[in-house]
Coordinates of C-alpha atoms and ligand atoms in Angstrom, one line a residue:
M109 CA -72.4 191.5 -17.1
A110 CA -69.4 193.3 -15.7
G111 CA -71.7 194.6 -13.1
G112 CA -72.1 191.3 -11.4
A113 CA -68.5 191.5 -10.2
I114 CA -68.1 192.0 -6.5
V115 CA -65.0 194.0 -6.3
S116 CA -63.5 194.6 -2.9
T117 CA -61.7 197.8 -2.7
G118 CA -60.6 197.3 0.9
P119 CA -56.9 197.7 1.6
I120 CA -55.2 195.2 -0.6
K121 CA -53.3 192.6 1.4
N122 CA -50.4 190.9 0.0
Y123 CA -51.6 187.3 0.3
N124 CA -49.3 184.5 -0.7
G125 CA -49.3 183.4 -4.3
G126 CA -50.2 185.4 -7.4
M127 CA -51.2 185.0 -11.0
T128 CA -51.2 181.3 -11.9
A129 CA -52.1 179.4 -15.0
F130 CA -55.4 178.6 -13.3
V131 CA -56.3 182.2 -13.0
L132 CA -55.3 182.8 -16.6
I133 CA -57.8 180.1 -17.7
T134 CA -60.4 181.9 -15.5
C135 CA -59.7 185.1 -17.6
V136 CA -60.4 183.2 -20.7
V137 CA -63.7 181.9 -19.4
A138 CA -64.6 185.4 -18.3
A139 CA -63.8 186.6 -21.8
T140 CA -66.2 184.0 -23.3
G141 CA -68.9 185.1 -20.8
G142 CA -68.5 188.7 -22.0
L143 CA -68.3 187.6 -25.6
I144 CA -71.7 186.0 -25.6
F145 CA -73.3 189.1 -24.2
G146 CA -71.5 191.4 -26.6
Y147 CA -72.2 189.2 -29.6
D148 CA -76.0 189.6 -28.9
L149 CA -75.7 193.3 -28.4
G150 CA -73.9 193.7 -31.7
I151 CA -75.6 191.1 -34.0
S152 CA -79.3 192.0 -34.0
G153 CA -79.0 195.5 -35.6
G154 CA -77.1 194.2 -38.6
V155 CA -79.5 191.3 -39.0
T156 CA -82.6 193.4 -38.8
S157 CA -81.2 195.6 -41.6
M158 CA -80.6 192.7 -44.0
N159 CA -83.2 192.6 -46.8
E160 CA -83.5 188.9 -47.0
F161 CA -84.2 188.7 -43.3
L162 CA -86.8 191.4 -43.4
M163 CA -88.5 189.9 -46.5
R164 CA -88.8 186.6 -44.9
F165 CA -89.9 187.5 -41.4
F166 CA -91.1 191.1 -41.5
P167 CA -92.4 191.6 -45.0
S168 CA -94.4 194.7 -44.1
V169 CA -91.3 196.5 -42.8
Y170 CA -89.5 195.5 -46.0
K171 CA -92.4 196.8 -48.2
K172 CA -92.5 200.1 -46.3
M173 CA -88.7 200.5 -46.7
N174 CA -88.7 200.0 -50.4
S175 CA -91.8 201.6 -51.5
A176 CA -90.9 204.5 -53.8
T177 CA -94.3 206.2 -53.2
T178 CA -94.2 205.8 -49.5
K179 CA -95.4 208.8 -47.5
E180 CA -93.5 207.5 -44.6
S181 CA -90.8 209.8 -43.4
Q182 CA -87.3 208.4 -43.5
Y183 CA -87.4 208.2 -39.7
C184 CA -90.3 205.8 -39.6
K185 CA -89.2 203.2 -42.2
F186 CA -88.2 200.6 -39.6
D187 CA -90.8 201.3 -36.9
S188 CA -92.4 197.9 -36.1
Q189 CA -93.2 196.5 -32.7
T190 CA -92.5 192.9 -33.8
L191 CA -89.1 193.9 -35.2
T192 CA -88.1 195.6 -32.0
S193 CA -89.4 192.7 -29.9
F194 CA -86.9 190.5 -31.8
T195 CA -84.1 192.6 -30.3
S196 CA -85.6 193.4 -26.9
S197 CA -87.1 190.0 -25.9
L198 CA -83.6 188.9 -25.0
Y199 CA -83.1 191.5 -22.3
L200 CA -86.4 190.8 -20.6
A201 CA -85.6 187.1 -20.5
G202 CA -82.1 188.0 -19.2
L203 CA -83.6 190.2 -16.5
I204 CA -85.8 187.4 -15.2
A205 CA -83.2 184.7 -15.6
S206 CA -80.6 186.7 -13.6
F207 CA -82.8 186.5 -10.5
V208 CA -83.1 182.7 -10.9
A209 CA -79.4 182.5 -11.6
S210 CA -78.5 184.3 -8.4
V211 CA -80.2 181.6 -6.4
V212 CA -78.6 178.8 -8.5
T213 CA -75.2 180.5 -8.1
R214 CA -75.5 180.6 -4.4
I215 CA -77.0 177.1 -3.8
F216 CA -75.3 175.0 -6.5
G217 CA -72.2 177.1 -7.1
R218 CA -70.9 179.4 -9.8
K219 CA -69.8 176.6 -12.1
V220 CA -73.3 175.1 -12.4
S221 CA -74.6 178.5 -13.3
M222 CA -72.0 179.1 -16.0
V223 CA -72.4 175.7 -17.6
T224 CA -76.2 176.3 -17.6
G225 CA -75.7 179.7 -19.1
G226 CA -73.5 178.5 -21.9
A227 CA -75.7 175.5 -22.7
V228 CA -79.0 177.4 -22.8
F229 CA -77.3 180.1 -24.9
L230 CA -76.1 177.4 -27.3
L231 CA -79.6 176.0 -27.7
G232 CA -80.8 179.5 -28.5
A233 CA -78.2 180.0 -31.2
I234 CA -79.2 176.7 -32.8
I235 CA -82.9 177.5 -32.8
N236 CA -82.1 181.0 -34.2
G237 CA -79.9 179.7 -36.9
A238 CA -82.6 177.2 -38.0
A239 CA -85.5 179.7 -37.7
M240 CA -88.4 179.1 -40.1
N241 CA -90.8 181.6 -38.5
I242 CA -91.0 184.5 -36.1
A243 CA -91.9 182.2 -33.2
M244 CA -88.6 180.3 -33.6
L245 CA -86.8 183.6 -33.8
I246 CA -88.3 184.9 -30.6
I247 CA -87.9 181.6 -28.7
G248 CA -84.3 181.5 -29.7
R249 CA -83.8 185.1 -28.5
V250 CA -85.4 184.3 -25.2
L251 CA -83.1 181.3 -24.7
L252 CA -80.1 183.5 -25.5
G253 CA -81.4 185.9 -22.9
V254 CA -81.6 183.2 -20.3
G255 CA -78.1 182.2 -21.1
V256 CA -76.9 185.8 -20.8
G257 CA -78.8 186.2 -17.5
F258 CA -77.0 183.2 -16.1
G259 CA -73.6 184.2 -17.5
N260 CA -73.8 187.8 -16.4
Q261 CA -74.7 186.7 -12.9
S262 CA -72.1 184.0 -12.4
V263 CA -69.1 184.8 -14.5
P264 CA -68.1 188.1 -12.9
V265 CA -68.7 186.7 -9.4
Y266 CA -66.5 183.7 -10.3
L267 CA -63.9 186.0 -11.7
S268 CA -63.6 188.2 -8.7
E269 CA -63.4 185.2 -6.4
M270 CA -60.7 183.5 -8.3
A271 CA -58.6 186.5 -9.0
P272 CA -55.8 187.6 -6.7
A273 CA -57.0 190.8 -4.9
K274 CA -54.8 193.1 -6.8
L275 CA -56.2 192.0 -10.1
R276 CA -59.8 192.3 -9.3
G277 CA -60.4 195.9 -10.6
A278 CA -58.6 195.1 -13.8
L279 CA -60.6 192.0 -14.4
N280 CA -63.9 193.8 -13.8
M281 CA -63.0 196.2 -16.6
G282 CA -61.6 193.3 -18.7
F283 CA -65.1 191.8 -18.7
Q284 CA -66.4 195.1 -20.2
L285 CA -63.6 194.9 -22.7
A286 CA -64.7 191.4 -23.7
I287 CA -68.3 192.7 -24.2
T288 CA -67.0 195.3 -26.6
I289 CA -64.9 192.7 -28.4
G290 CA -68.1 190.6 -28.7
I291 CA -70.0 193.5 -30.2
L292 CA -67.2 194.2 -32.7
V293 CA -66.9 190.5 -33.7
A294 CA -70.7 190.5 -34.3
N295 CA -70.4 193.7 -36.5
L296 CA -67.7 192.0 -38.5
V297 CA -69.7 188.8 -38.9
N298 CA -72.6 190.9 -40.1
Y299 CA -70.5 192.7 -42.6
G300 CA -69.2 189.3 -43.9
T301 CA -72.5 187.4 -44.0
A302 CA -74.3 190.3 -45.7
Q303 CA -72.1 189.7 -48.8
M304 CA -73.4 186.2 -49.1
K305 CA -76.0 185.5 -51.8
S306 CA -78.5 184.0 -49.4
N307 CA -78.9 183.0 -45.7
G308 CA -76.4 185.5 -44.5
W309 CA -78.6 186.4 -41.5
R310 CA -78.8 182.7 -40.6
W311 CA -75.0 182.5 -40.3
S312 CA -74.9 185.7 -38.2
L313 CA -77.4 184.2 -35.8
A314 CA -76.0 180.6 -35.8
L315 CA -72.4 181.7 -35.2
A316 CA -73.4 182.7 -31.7
A317 CA -72.9 179.0 -31.1
V318 CA -69.1 179.5 -31.2
P319 CA -68.7 181.6 -28.1
A320 CA -71.4 179.5 -26.5
I321 CA -69.5 176.2 -27.0
L322 CA -66.3 177.9 -25.7
M323 CA -68.1 179.0 -22.6
T324 CA -69.9 175.7 -22.0
V325 CA -66.8 173.5 -22.4
G326 CA -64.6 176.0 -20.7
S327 CA -66.8 176.1 -17.6
I328 CA -67.2 172.3 -17.5
L329 CA -63.4 172.1 -17.2
L330 CA -63.1 174.7 -14.5
A331 CA -63.4 174.1 -10.8
D332 CA -65.6 176.0 -8.5
T333 CA -64.3 178.9 -6.4
P334 CA -63.0 178.5 -2.9
N335 CA -65.7 180.9 -1.7
S336 CA -68.5 178.9 -3.2
L337 CA -67.2 175.6 -1.8
M338 CA -67.0 177.3 1.6
E339 CA -70.5 178.7 1.3
R340 CA -71.8 175.2 0.6
G341 CA -69.9 173.8 3.6
H342 CA -67.0 172.0 1.9
M343 CA -64.2 173.5 4.1
E344 CA -61.4 171.0 3.2
K345 CA -62.1 171.3 -0.5
A346 CA -62.3 175.0 -0.3
K347 CA -58.8 175.2 1.2
A348 CA -57.3 172.7 -1.3
M349 CA -58.8 174.8 -4.1
L350 CA -57.4 178.0 -2.7
Q351 CA -53.9 176.4 -2.6
K352 CA -54.3 175.3 -6.2
V353 CA -55.6 178.6 -7.4
R354 CA -52.8 180.6 -5.7
G355 CA -50.1 178.0 -6.5
V356 CA -48.8 178.0 -2.9
S357 CA -49.5 175.8 0.1
D358 CA -49.5 178.5 2.7
V359 CA -52.8 180.3 2.1
D360 CA -53.8 180.5 5.8
E361 CA -54.2 184.3 6.0
E362 CA -56.4 184.6 2.9
F363 CA -58.4 181.5 3.9
Q364 CA -59.1 183.0 7.3
D365 CA -60.2 186.3 5.7
L366 CA -62.5 184.4 3.4
L367 CA -63.9 182.5 6.3
D368 CA -64.5 185.8 8.2
A369 CA -66.2 187.4 5.2
S370 CA -68.3 184.3 4.6
Q371 CA -69.5 184.2 8.2
K372 CA -70.2 187.9 8.2
S373 CA -72.3 187.6 5.1
K374 CA -74.2 184.8 6.6
M375 CA -75.1 187.1 9.5
V376 CA -76.6 189.5 7.2
E377 CA -80.2 188.5 7.5
H378 CA -82.0 191.2 5.8
P379 CA -79.8 192.7 3.0
W380 CA -83.0 194.2 1.4
R381 CA -84.1 195.8 4.6
N382 CA -80.5 197.0 5.3
I383 CA -80.2 198.8 2.0
M384 CA -83.4 200.8 2.8
Q385 CA -81.8 202.4 6.0
S386 CA -81.0 206.0 5.6
R387 CA -77.2 205.4 6.1
Y388 CA -77.2 203.5 2.8
R389 CA -79.2 206.1 0.9
P390 CA -76.3 207.2 -1.3
Q391 CA -75.6 203.6 -2.3
L392 CA -79.2 202.9 -3.0
V393 CA -79.6 206.0 -5.1
M394 CA -76.4 205.1 -7.1
A395 CA -77.5 201.5 -7.6
I396 CA -80.7 202.8 -9.3
L397 CA -79.5 205.9 -11.0
I398 CA -76.1 204.8 -12.4
P399 CA -77.5 201.9 -14.6
F400 CA -80.6 204.0 -15.5
F401 CA -78.4 206.9 -16.7
Q402 CA -76.0 204.5 -18.4
Q403 CA -78.8 203.4 -20.6
L404 CA -80.3 206.9 -21.1
T405 CA -77.0 207.9 -22.8
G406 CA -78.6 206.2 -25.7
I407 CA -75.6 204.0 -26.3
N408 CA -77.7 201.0 -27.2
A409 CA -79.6 202.9 -29.8
I410 CA -76.2 202.9 -31.6
M411 CA -75.2 199.4 -30.5
F412 CA -78.5 197.8 -31.6
Y413 CA -79.5 199.9 -34.4
A414 CA -76.4 201.5 -35.9
P415 CA -76.9 199.8 -39.3
V416 CA -80.6 200.7 -39.4
L417 CA -79.8 204.2 -38.3
F418 CA -77.1 204.6 -41.0
K419 CA -79.5 203.2 -43.6
T420 CA -82.1 205.7 -42.4
L421 CA -79.6 208.4 -43.0
G422 CA -79.2 207.3 -46.6
F423 CA -76.1 205.1 -46.4
G424 CA -76.1 202.1 -48.7
D425 CA -76.4 198.5 -47.3
S426 CA -72.7 197.8 -47.1
A427 CA -71.7 201.3 -46.0
S428 CA -74.2 200.9 -43.1
L429 CA -72.7 197.7 -41.9
M430 CA -69.2 199.0 -42.4
S431 CA -70.1 202.0 -40.3
A432 CA -71.2 199.7 -37.5
V433 CA -67.8 198.0 -37.7
I434 CA -66.2 201.3 -37.3
T435 CA -68.2 202.3 -34.3
G436 CA -67.5 198.8 -32.8
L437 CA -63.8 199.3 -33.2
V438 CA -63.9 202.7 -31.6
N439 CA -65.8 201.1 -28.7
V440 CA -63.1 198.6 -28.1
V441 CA -60.2 201.0 -28.3
A442 CA -61.8 203.6 -26.1
T443 CA -62.5 201.0 -23.5
L444 CA -58.8 200.3 -23.4
V445 CA -58.2 204.0 -22.8
S446 CA -60.5 203.8 -19.8
I447 CA -58.7 200.8 -18.3
F448 CA -55.4 202.6 -18.5
T449 CA -56.6 206.0 -17.1
V450 CA -59.3 205.2 -14.6
D451 CA -56.9 204.9 -11.6
K452 CA -54.8 207.8 -12.7
Y453 CA -57.4 210.5 -13.5
G454 CA -60.2 209.1 -11.4
R455 CA -63.8 208.3 -12.0
R456 CA -65.2 211.8 -11.8
F457 CA -62.9 213.1 -14.5
L458 CA -63.9 210.4 -16.9
F459 CA -67.6 210.7 -16.1
L460 CA -67.5 214.5 -16.6
E461 CA -65.3 214.6 -19.7
G462 CA -67.2 211.7 -21.3
G463 CA -70.6 213.3 -20.5
I464 CA -69.6 216.7 -22.0
Q465 CA -68.2 215.0 -25.1
M466 CA -71.4 213.0 -25.6
I467 CA -73.6 216.1 -25.1
I468 CA -71.7 218.0 -27.8
C469 CA -71.8 215.2 -30.3
Q470 CA -75.5 214.4 -29.8
I471 CA -76.5 218.1 -30.1
I472 CA -74.5 218.6 -33.4
V473 CA -76.0 215.3 -34.8
G474 CA -79.5 216.5 -33.9
V475 CA -79.0 219.9 -35.4
V476 CA -77.4 218.5 -38.6
L477 CA -80.3 216.1 -39.1
G478 CA -82.8 218.7 -38.2
L479 CA -81.5 221.1 -40.8
K480 CA -81.0 218.5 -43.5
F481 CA -83.9 216.2 -43.0
G482 CA -86.3 218.5 -41.3
N483 CA -89.5 217.1 -39.9
T484 CA -90.6 215.3 -43.0
G485 CA -87.5 213.2 -43.1
Q486 CA -87.5 213.1 -46.8
G487 CA -84.4 212.8 -48.9
S488 CA -80.9 211.7 -47.8
L489 CA -77.7 213.3 -46.5
S490 CA -75.0 214.5 -48.9
K491 CA -71.8 212.5 -48.6
G492 CA -70.1 215.3 -46.6
Y493 CA -72.8 215.5 -44.0
A494 CA -73.2 211.7 -43.8
D495 CA -69.4 211.5 -43.0
L496 CA -69.7 214.2 -40.5
V497 CA -72.5 212.3 -38.7
L498 CA -70.5 209.1 -38.7
V499 CA -67.4 210.9 -37.2
L500 CA -69.6 212.5 -34.5
I501 CA -71.2 209.2 -33.7
C502 CA -67.6 207.7 -33.3
F503 CA -66.7 210.5 -30.9
Y504 CA -69.9 209.9 -29.0
V505 CA -69.2 206.1 -28.8
A506 CA -65.6 206.8 -27.7
A507 CA -66.8 209.1 -24.9
F508 CA -69.3 206.5 -23.7
A509 CA -66.7 203.7 -23.8
W510 CA -64.2 205.5 -21.6
S511 CA -66.8 206.8 -19.2
W512 CA -70.3 205.5 -18.5
G513 CA -69.6 202.1 -20.2
P514 CA -67.1 200.6 -17.8
L515 CA -67.8 203.0 -14.9
G516 CA -71.5 202.2 -15.0
W517 CA -70.4 198.8 -13.7
L518 CA -67.3 199.5 -11.8
V519 CA -68.5 202.4 -9.6
P520 CA -71.6 200.6 -8.2
S521 CA -69.6 197.5 -7.5
E522 CA -67.0 199.4 -5.4
I523 CA -69.4 201.4 -3.3
F524 CA -71.5 198.6 -1.7
P525 CA -70.2 197.4 1.7
L526 CA -70.6 193.7 2.4
E527 CA -73.8 194.0 4.3
I528 CA -75.7 195.4 1.3
R529 CA -73.6 194.0 -1.5
S530 CA -75.9 191.2 -2.8
A531 CA -79.0 193.5 -2.7
G532 CA -77.1 196.4 -4.3
Q533 CA -75.7 194.3 -7.1
A534 CA -79.1 192.7 -7.8
I535 CA -80.7 196.2 -8.1
N536 CA -77.9 197.4 -10.3
V537 CA -78.0 194.5 -12.7
S538 CA -81.7 194.4 -13.0
V539 CA -82.2 198.2 -13.5
N540 CA -79.6 198.0 -16.2
M541 CA -81.3 195.0 -18.0
F542 CA -84.7 196.6 -17.6
F543 CA -83.7 199.9 -19.3
T544 CA -81.7 198.0 -22.0
F545 CA -85.0 196.3 -22.7
I546 CA -86.9 199.6 -22.7
I547 CA -84.5 201.3 -25.1
A548 CA -84.4 198.3 -27.4
Q549 CA -88.2 198.3 -27.5
I550 CA -88.9 201.9 -28.0
F551 CA -86.0 203.2 -30.0
L552 CA -87.4 202.8 -33.5
A553 CA -90.7 204.3 -32.4
L554 CA -88.9 207.2 -30.7
L555 CA -86.9 207.7 -33.9
C556 CA -90.1 207.8 -35.9
H557 CA -91.9 210.3 -33.6
L558 CA -89.1 212.5 -32.2
K559 CA -87.1 212.3 -35.5
Y560 CA -83.9 214.3 -35.2
G561 CA -85.1 215.4 -31.8
L562 CA -84.2 211.9 -30.5
F563 CA -80.6 213.0 -30.4
L564 CA -81.5 216.1 -28.5
F565 CA -83.6 213.9 -26.2
F566 CA -80.5 211.8 -25.3
A567 CA -78.4 215.0 -25.0
A568 CA -80.8 216.4 -22.5
W569 CA -80.5 213.2 -20.4
E570 CA -76.7 213.5 -20.7
I571 CA -76.8 217.0 -19.4
I572 CA -78.9 215.8 -16.4
M573 CA -76.5 212.9 -15.6
T574 CA -73.4 215.1 -16.0
V575 CA -74.8 217.6 -13.5
F576 CA -75.8 214.8 -11.2
I577 CA -72.2 213.4 -11.2
Y578 CA -70.8 216.9 -10.6
F579 CA -72.9 217.5 -7.5
F580 CA -73.6 214.1 -6.1
M581 CA -70.8 211.6 -7.0
P582 CA -67.7 211.9 -4.9
E583 CA -64.4 210.5 -6.2
T584 CA -64.0 206.8 -5.2
K585 CA -60.6 206.3 -6.7
N586 CA -58.2 204.6 -4.2
I587 CA -60.7 204.7 -1.3
P588 CA -60.8 201.5 0.7
I589 CA -64.3 200.3 1.3
E590 CA -64.2 201.0 5.1
E591 CA -63.3 204.6 4.3
M592 CA -66.3 205.1 2.0
N593 CA -68.6 206.0 4.9
R594 CA -66.2 208.9 5.8
M595 CA -66.4 210.0 2.2
W596 CA -70.2 210.1 2.2
K597 CA -70.3 211.7 5.6
Q598 CA -68.1 214.6 4.4
H599 CA -70.2 215.1 1.3
W600 CA -72.3 218.3 1.2
F601 CA -75.5 216.4 0.4
W602 CA -75.2 212.8 1.5
G603 CA -73.5 213.7 4.8
K604 CA -76.9 214.3 6.5
Y605 CA -78.0 210.7 5.8
I606 CA -74.9 209.1 7.5
P607 CA -75.1 208.8 11.2
D608 CA -71.9 209.6 13.2
D609 CA -71.5 206.1 14.5
A610 CA -71.3 204.8 10.9
V611 CA -68.0 206.5 10.5
A612 CA -66.7 205.5 13.9
D613 CA -67.5 201.8 13.5
H614 CA -66.3 201.7 9.9
G615 CA -69.8 201.2 8.7
I616 CA -70.0 197.5 9.3
Q617 CA -73.6 197.4 10.5
L618 CA -75.2 194.1 10.3
S619 CA -78.9 193.8 10.9
A620 CA -79.5 192.7 14.4
G621 CA -80.3 189.1 14.6
K622 CA -78.8 185.7 15.2
G623 CA -75.1 185.5 15.4
M624 CA -74.6 188.9 16.9
A625 CA -73.1 188.8 20.3
Ligands
BGC843 C1 -73.6 198.5 -21.4 C2 -74.3 197.9 -22.5 C3 -73.7 198.5 -23.8 C4 -72.2 198.3 -23.8 C5 -71.6 198.9 -25.0 C6 -72.2 198.3 -21.4 O1 -71.5 198.8 -20.4 O2 -74.2 198.0 -20.2 O3 -75.7 198.1 -22.5 O4 -74.2 197.9 -24.9 O5 -71.6 198.8 -22.6 O6 -70.2 198.7 -25.1

């Protein structure tokens, strides 16, 4: 996911060459990498709300849903561990695969990882589209997850290495934009296939093959990055590639910097031990808490289960899927807002504004549902209240999409200095995947037990994370990486963890070991 991107925020040098056709194609591949991830996030909720799908694979959920005499409260209609494992198995597989992928990406190159990701994902889409039983569904989802794990690990790294320095930040957020477009496309596909007489769900699942083919073929055609060629000892090829990527023959300055960076990173013997040192405490805490908080906003409750949620609230089948399309659209547009404002207003402003907006929306939704449904969860909302809930959920999604959505990936990627970057990114990506899995797995049970209180539960977490940002997250806008230590040092809380020499020597502390003179 976007989080894999390694974005250098050091002073941006004006290397020779700029945007070339080559880099443009890179953007397209990046987009397909984001699309496959987004497509998954957006497709499962609609599919699990389709009657034919439920009748076939989850008949007990279907029965519970349609039983007129059911004692089940509205909130518990969809609560089924197998139904949630259909959604969540993907993220667990992705979590494990991203560790394997990080080794493959380093040893065999970014391209091999991307081709593997696209191909495994394609296989998953085919098995899902042809599914005859739950086992095929889950195996398909696991393969999709492996594909996503490989893609999320390699595509952003590929992107940031191919992009000219001044475009790296934009590309990082562009990847998040591609994720939101993937979610929206999936919502639209669900809306369309639900109108089909039969097998609509099959088409929804099988169409994941389209972005998978684009990604597989796209990455077969692409070359590997200069950095990766260098890492694997092909110096001549690395230089030729850099010339090709930048479209000029004089790339000496950038090549030398790449070489220095590559040598430095080879000297980092113990990135995991490094990141445990007290001087890296702020980065370590952020690498864990930012992805954790991002998932605790509850966003994926909406992304995965919006159609189910809207059905629970008494919307009809088609209105539920349409509502998911609306939230999907809001998600894309608000991400664009973020891209255009993040360097102007800064990260803190967006984090705080987005946080407050999410808190207000969730509290009102919780109170409305509490008053109208109460604890029994019987009945349905009147049209007016149902529309109010939809509008509030749109405001909530917009707030997430210009704050924690893209920033949850951008901020961690810009605060890790070289010597802890690989470890920091690995923690960030895996914490994110892990909590995506947890939310996917427990959301329907939480809805059943906490009822309207679920919205208040997420609101409480949003209050905690907004207070956390206010007190503990300094502004990182426009701060070059070597100045970051000064920023932490001056911070009222983190300052005590940063030794004075970390500021004096610009924080480049490599673990003692071979190669250090
Ligand atoms: C999050 C995903 C989420 C998506 C929604 C991403 O930043 O990591 O979990 O589904 O945003 O747009």
